Amino acid sequence: MAAFATPAALAASLRPAFPAPRLTATRPYRVARNLPRMHTAHPGPAPSASTRRRRPGEHKGFVEEMRFVAMRLHTKDQAPREGQQEASALPIDAWYPSKSHFMQFLVDSLAVYHYFETELVTPDSPHRIFSRFVNNGLERIPALQHDIAYLNTLGVETPQPTVAATRYVQYLRDLLEDKPESVLCHWYNYYFAHSAGGRMIGRLMQDRLFGGHEFEFYKWETDVKQILNKVRAIIDDVASSWSREVKDECLKETSLAFGYSGTVLQNLAKAA
């Protein structure tokens, strides 16, 4: 399951998920004389889908491929078996933000979800793949607006979105123009992260800052597991017609999805 990157993992997560191979210099050599004449070798056909090496999780569908790449960006304490990042210097249990910090987190989250739900996933989206996700059940705008209004009743003023949030939204807009399929990686990671690690963080903040008050941001109208299963099926169906190259380009966005979402989450990563 996708999850938000902790601050310690941000630097690593902003690196590409698939680093370029290293090139090793070779020593010059002499061509021996009087060797038998060799026939020129002709390259064979490119590997077919049946002979090339499968990506991890590929046999289960594209969602499983994205999940596998995302899990590598978890810290070892978050995912002991699959996590590859070192634990954060400020673990989540040590986060003690103020109510104003939590408000900023909600406002920044709203900025990102507003892009996803009003610009990207719309019935008349020019990119048909995103119109498939209209009314999917994961929408967060009404819940966030409700919670921001609740904080106002506690005397917490509503700030403007931070540069981190607006920068992420602009990155998504630019990416949509160049590689629309790759935006699906960000959409998947942002929503699925909130349903997993995001809920755990939310429970901690609710108990620590608000006496156990339950925020709408961490609730769904129906069983969220059922919603996620439905959305997984749509993603797998959408990606089933993509080429391997398009899928790999999408997977490469995972590290940036973690990095950008982590900059929003940093609103909460405050020491006591």
CSV table of C-alpha atoms in Angstrom, one decimal:
chain,number,residue,atom,x,y,z
A,1,MET,CA,0.0,0.0,0.0
A,2,ALA,CA,1.3,3.4,-0.9
A,3,ALA,CA,2.1,5.8,2.0
A,4,PHE,CA,3.5,9.3,2.5
A,5,ALA,CA,7.2,9.7,2.6
A,6,THR,CA,8.6,10.8,6.0
A,7,PRO,CA,10.9,13.8,5.9
A,8,ALA,CA,14.0,11.7,6.2
A,9,ALA,CA,13.1,9.9,3.0
A,10,LEU,CA,12.4,13.0,1.0
A,11,ALA,CA,15.9,13.5,-0.5
A,12,ALA,CA,16.0,9.9,-1.5
A,13,SER,CA,12.5,9.8,-2.9
A,14,LEU,CA,13.1,12.8,-5.2
A,15,ARG,CA,15.7,10.7,-7.0
A,16,PRO,CA,14.4,8.8,-10.1
A,17,ALA,CA,13.0,5.4,-9.2
A,18,PHE,CA,15.1,3.8,-11.9
A,19,PRO,CA,18.6,5.2,-11.9
A,20,ALA,CA,20.6,5.1,-15.1
A,21,PRO,CA,23.2,2.3,-15.4
A,22,ARG,CA,26.8,3.1,-14.8
A,23,LEU,CA,29.1,2.9,-17.8
A,24,THR,CA,32.5,1.3,-17.2
A,25,ALA,CA,35.5,2.4,-19.2
A,26,THR,CA,37.3,-0.5,-21.0
A,27,ARG,CA,41.1,-0.7,-21.7
A,28,PRO,CA,42.2,-0.4,-25.3
A,29,TYR,CA,43.4,-3.6,-26.9
A,30,ARG,CA,45.3,-4.7,-30.0
A,31,VAL,CA,43.7,-6.6,-32.8
A,32,ALA,CA,45.6,-9.8,-33.5
A,33,ARG,CA,46.7,-10.5,-37.0
A,34,ASN,CA,45.9,-13.5,-39.2
A,35,LEU,CA,42.7,-14.2,-37.4
A,36,PRO,CA,40.1,-16.1,-39.5
A,37,ARG,CA,37.6,-13.9,-41.2
A,38,MET,CA,34.4,-13.6,-39.1
A,39,HIS,CA,30.9,-13.2,-40.5
A,40,THR,CA,29.0,-10.1,-39.4
A,41,ALA,CA,26.4,-10.9,-36.8
A,42,HIS,CA,22.9,-9.5,-37.3
A,43,PRO,CA,20.9,-8.6,-34.3
A,44,GLY,CA,17.9,-10.8,-33.7
A,45,PRO,CA,14.3,-9.6,-33.1
A,46,ALA,CA,13.6,-7.5,-30.0
A,47,PRO,CA,12.4,-9.6,-27.0
A,48,SER,CA,8.7,-10.2,-27.1
A,49,ALA,CA,6.4,-9.7,-24.1
A,50,SER,CA,6.6,-13.5,-23.5
A,51,THR,CA,10.5,-13.6,-23.4
A,52,ARG,CA,11.4,-10.3,-21.7
A,53,ARG,CA,11.8,-10.2,-17.9
A,54,ARG,CA,8.6,-9.3,-16.1
A,55,ARG,CA,8.5,-6.3,-13.7
A,56,PRO,CA,7.8,-7.1,-10.1
A,57,GLY,CA,4.1,-7.5,-9.6
A,58,GLU,CA,3.3,-7.3,-13.3
A,59,HIS,CA,1.5,-10.7,-13.3
A,60,LYS,CA,-1.1,-9.2,-10.9
A,61,GLY,CA,-1.7,-6.0,-12.7
A,62,PHE,CA,-0.3,-2.4,-13.0
A,63,VAL,CA,-1.5,-1.4,-9.5
A,64,GLU,CA,0.7,-4.1,-8.0
A,65,GLU,CA,3.6,-2.8,-10.1
A,66,MET,CA,3.1,0.7,-8.6
A,67,ARG,CA,2.7,-0.7,-5.1
A,68,PHE,CA,6.0,-2.6,-5.4
A,69,VAL,CA,7.9,0.5,-6.5
A,70,ALA,CA,6.2,2.6,-3.8
A,71,MET,CA,7.1,0.1,-1.0
A,72,ARG,CA,10.8,0.5,-1.8
A,73,LEU,CA,10.4,4.1,-0.8
A,74,HIS,CA,9.0,3.3,2.6
A,75,THR,CA,11.4,3.4,5.6
A,76,LYS,CA,12.4,0.1,7.1
A,77,ASP,CA,10.4,0.7,10.2
A,78,GLN,CA,7.3,1.4,8.1
A,79,ALA,CA,7.7,-1.7,6.0
A,80,PRO,CA,10.3,-4.1,7.4
A,81,ARG,CA,10.1,-6.6,4.5
A,82,GLU,CA,10.1,-4.2,1.6
A,83,GLY,CA,11.1,-0.7,2.8
A,84,GLN,CA,14.6,0.4,1.7
A,85,GLN,CA,14.9,3.9,3.3
A,86,GLU,CA,16.5,4.6,6.7
A,87,ALA,CA,14.2,5.6,9.5
A,88,SER,CA,13.5,9.3,9.9
A,89,ALA,CA,15.4,11.3,12.5
A,90,LEU,CA,12.1,12.5,13.7
A,91,PRO,CA,9.7,9.5,13.7
A,92,ILE,CA,6.0,10.1,13.4
A,93,ASP,CA,5.4,9.3,17.1
A,94,ALA,CA,7.6,12.3,17.9
A,95,TRP,CA,5.5,14.7,15.8
A,96,TYR,CA,3.9,17.5,18.0
A,97,PRO,CA,2.6,20.1,15.6
A,98,SER,CA,0.2,22.9,16.7
A,99,LYS,CA,-3.4,23.3,15.6
A,100,SER,CA,-2.2,26.0,13.2
A,101,HIS,CA,0.2,23.5,11.6
A,102,PHE,CA,-2.6,21.0,11.2
A,103,MET,CA,-4.7,23.7,9.6
A,104,GLN,CA,-1.9,24.4,7.1
A,105,PHE,CA,-1.7,20.7,6.3
A,106,LEU,CA,-5.4,20.6,5.6
A,107,VAL,CA,-5.2,23.7,3.4
A,108,ASP,CA,-2.3,22.3,1.4
A,109,SER,CA,-4.0,19.0,1.0
A,110,LEU,CA,-7.1,20.7,-0.2
A,111,ALA,CA,-5.0,22.5,-2.9
A,112,VAL,CA,-3.8,19.2,-4.3
A,113,TYR,CA,-7.1,17.5,-4.1
A,114,HIS,CA,-8.8,20.5,-5.7
A,115,TYR,CA,-6.6,20.0,-8.7
A,116,PHE,CA,-7.2,16.3,-8.9
A,117,GLU,CA,-11.0,16.6,-8.5
A,118,THR,CA,-11.8,19.7,-10.4
A,119,GLU,CA,-9.2,19.9,-13.1
A,120,LEU,CA,-8.0,16.3,-13.7
A,121,VAL,CA,-10.8,13.9,-12.9
A,122,THR,CA,-13.8,15.4,-14.6
A,123,PRO,CA,-16.5,14.0,-17.0
A,124,ASP,CA,-15.3,16.1,-19.9
A,125,SER,CA,-11.6,15.6,-19.2
A,126,PRO,CA,-9.6,15.8,-22.5
A,127,HIS,CA,-7.7,12.8,-21.2
A,128,ARG,CA,-10.3,10.1,-21.2
A,129,ILE,CA,-8.4,7.9,-18.8
A,130,PHE,CA,-9.2,10.3,-16.0
A,131,SER,CA,-12.9,10.5,-16.7
A,132,ARG,CA,-13.1,6.9,-15.7
A,133,PHE,CA,-12.5,7.9,-12.1
A,134,VAL,CA,-15.3,10.4,-11.7
A,135,ASN,CA,-17.4,9.7,-8.6
A,136,ASN,CA,-15.1,6.9,-7.5
A,137,GLY,CA,-15.7,7.4,-3.8
A,138,LEU,CA,-12.3,8.6,-2.7
A,139,GLU,CA,-13.0,12.3,-3.2
A,140,ARG,CA,-11.8,14.5,-0.3
A,141,ILE,CA,-12.8,18.1,-1.1
A,142,PRO,CA,-16.1,18.2,0.9
A,143,ALA,CA,-14.5,16.5,3.9
A,144,LEU,CA,-11.6,18.9,3.9
A,145,GLN,CA,-13.8,22.0,3.6
A,146,HIS,CA,-15.9,20.7,6.6
A,147,ASP,CA,-12.8,20.2,8.7
A,148,ILE,CA,-11.3,23.6,7.8
A,149,ALA,CA,-14.6,25.2,8.9
A,150,TYR,CA,-14.5,23.3,12.1
A,151,LEU,CA,-11.0,24.6,12.9
A,152,ASN,CA,-12.3,28.1,12.2
A,153,THR,CA,-14.8,27.6,15.1
A,154,LEU,CA,-11.8,26.8,17.3
A,155,GLY,CA,-10.3,30.2,16.4
A,156,VAL,CA,-7.7,28.8,13.9
A,157,GLU,CA,-7.5,31.1,10.9
A,158,THR,CA,-7.4,29.7,7.4
A,159,PRO,CA,-4.0,30.4,5.7
A,160,GLN,CA,-3.1,30.4,2.0
A,161,PRO,CA,-1.6,27.2,0.6
A,162,THR,CA,2.2,27.0,1.0
A,163,VAL,CA,4.7,27.2,-1.9
A,164,ALA,CA,5.2,23.5,-1.5
A,165,ALA,CA,1.5,22.8,-2.3
A,166,THR,CA,1.2,25.2,-5.2
A,167,ARG,CA,4.5,24.0,-6.7
A,168,TYR,CA,3.2,20.4,-6.7
A,169,VAL,CA,0.0,21.4,-8.4
A,170,GLN,CA,2.0,23.3,-11.1
A,171,TYR,CA,4.2,20.3,-11.6
A,172,LEU,CA,1.2,18.1,-12.1
A,173,ARG,CA,-0.3,20.5,-14.7
A,174,ASP,CA,3.0,20.5,-16.6
A,175,LEU,CA,3.3,16.8,-16.5
A,176,LEU,CA,-0.2,16.4,-17.8
A,177,GLU,CA,0.7,18.3,-20.9
A,178,ASP,CA,3.8,16.1,-21.5
A,179,LYS,CA,3.0,12.7,-20.1
A,180,PRO,CA,-0.7,12.4,-19.1
A,181,GLU,CA,-0.4,8.7,-18.2
A,182,SER,CA,2.3,9.5,-15.7
A,183,VAL,CA,0.0,11.7,-13.7
A,184,LEU,CA,-1.9,8.6,-12.8
A,185,CYS,CA,1.0,7.5,-10.6
A,186,HIS,CA,0.7,10.7,-8.5
A,187,TRP,CA,-3.1,10.3,-8.3
A,188,TYR,CA,-2.8,6.7,-7.2
A,189,ASN,CA,-0.1,7.4,-4.6
A,190,TYR,CA,-1.8,10.5,-3.2
A,191,TYR,CA,-5.2,8.9,-2.6
A,192,PHE,CA,-4.0,5.4,-1.6
A,193,ALA,CA,-1.4,6.9,0.8
A,194,HIS,CA,-4.1,8.9,2.6
A,195,SER,CA,-6.2,5.7,3.0
A,196,ALA,CA,-3.2,3.9,4.7
A,197,GLY,CA,-0.5,5.8,6.4
A,198,GLY,CA,-2.5,9.0,6.2
A,199,ARG,CA,-5.2,7.5,8.4
A,200,MET,CA,-2.7,6.4,11.0
A,201,ILE,CA,-1.2,9.9,11.1
A,202,GLY,CA,-4.7,11.3,11.3
A,203,ARG,CA,-5.6,9.3,14.4
A,204,LEU,CA,-2.4,10.4,16.1
A,205,MET,CA,-3.2,14.1,15.4
A,206,GLN,CA,-6.8,13.8,16.4
A,207,ASP,CA,-5.8,12.3,19.8
A,208,ARG,CA,-2.8,14.5,20.3
A,209,LEU,CA,-4.3,17.9,19.3
A,210,PHE,CA,-8.1,17.6,19.5
A,211,GLY,CA,-9.0,15.3,22.3
A,212,GLY,CA,-10.0,12.5,19.9
A,213,HIS,CA,-12.3,14.6,17.7
A,214,GLU,CA,-12.8,12.7,14.5
A,215,PHE,CA,-12.1,14.7,11.3
A,216,GLU,CA,-14.1,14.0,8.1
A,217,PHE,CA,-10.9,13.9,6.2
A,218,TYR,CA,-10.3,10.5,7.6
A,219,LYS,CA,-13.8,9.1,6.9
A,220,TRP,CA,-15.5,7.7,3.8
A,221,GLU,CA,-19.1,7.2,3.0
A,222,THR,CA,-18.7,3.5,2.5
A,223,ASP,CA,-16.1,0.9,3.4
A,224,VAL,CA,-12.8,2.4,2.1
A,225,LYS,CA,-11.4,-1.1,1.4
A,226,GLN,CA,-14.2,-1.8,-1.1
A,227,ILE,CA,-13.7,1.6,-2.7
A,228,LEU,CA,-10.0,0.9,-3.1
A,229,ASN,CA,-10.7,-2.5,-4.7
A,230,LYS,CA,-13.0,-0.9,-7.2
A,231,VAL,CA,-10.5,1.8,-8.0
A,232,ARG,CA,-7.7,-0.8,-8.4
A,233,ALA,CA,-9.8,-2.6,-11.0
A,234,ILE,CA,-10.3,0.6,-13.0
A,235,ILE,CA,-6.6,1.5,-12.9
A,236,ASP,CA,-5.6,-2.0,-14.1
A,237,ASP,CA,-8.2,-1.8,-16.9
A,238,VAL,CA,-7.0,1.6,-18.0
A,239,ALA,CA,-3.3,0.6,-18.0
A,240,SER,CA,-3.9,-2.7,-19.7
A,241,SER,CA,-3.6,-1.1,-23.2
A,242,TRP,CA,-0.5,0.9,-22.3
A,243,SER,CA,2.9,-0.1,-23.8
A,244,ARG,CA,5.6,-1.3,-21.6
A,245,GLU,CA,7.4,2.0,-22.2
A,246,VAL,CA,4.4,4.1,-21.1
A,247,LYS,CA,4.1,2.0,-17.9
A,248,ASP,CA,7.7,2.4,-17.1
A,249,GLU,CA,7.5,6.2,-17.5
A,250,CYS,CA,4.6,6.2,-15.1
A,251,LEU,CA,6.5,4.1,-12.6
A,252,LYS,CA,9.4,6.5,-12.7
A,253,GLU,CA,7.1,9.2,-11.2
A,254,THR,CA,6.8,7.3,-7.9
A,255,SER,CA,9.8,8.9,-6.3
A,256,LEU,CA,8.5,12.3,-7.2
A,257,ALA,CA,5.0,11.5,-6.0
A,258,PHE,CA,6.5,10.5,-2.6
A,259,GLY,CA,8.7,13.6,-2.5
A,260,TYR,CA,6.0,16.1,-3.4
A,261,SER,CA,3.5,14.6,-1.0
A,262,GLY,CA,6.1,14.5,1.7
A,263,THR,CA,6.6,18.3,1.4
A,264,VAL,CA,2.9,18.8,2.2
A,265,LEU,CA,3.1,16.3,5.1
A,266,GLN,CA,6.1,18.2,6.5
A,267,ASN,CA,3.5,20.7,8.0
A,268,LEU,CA,3.0,18.1,10.7
A,269,ALA,CA,6.6,17.0,11.2
A,270,LYS,CA,7.3,19.3,14.1
A,271,ALA,CA,9.2,18.4,17.2
A,272,ALA,CA,7.7,19.2,20.6
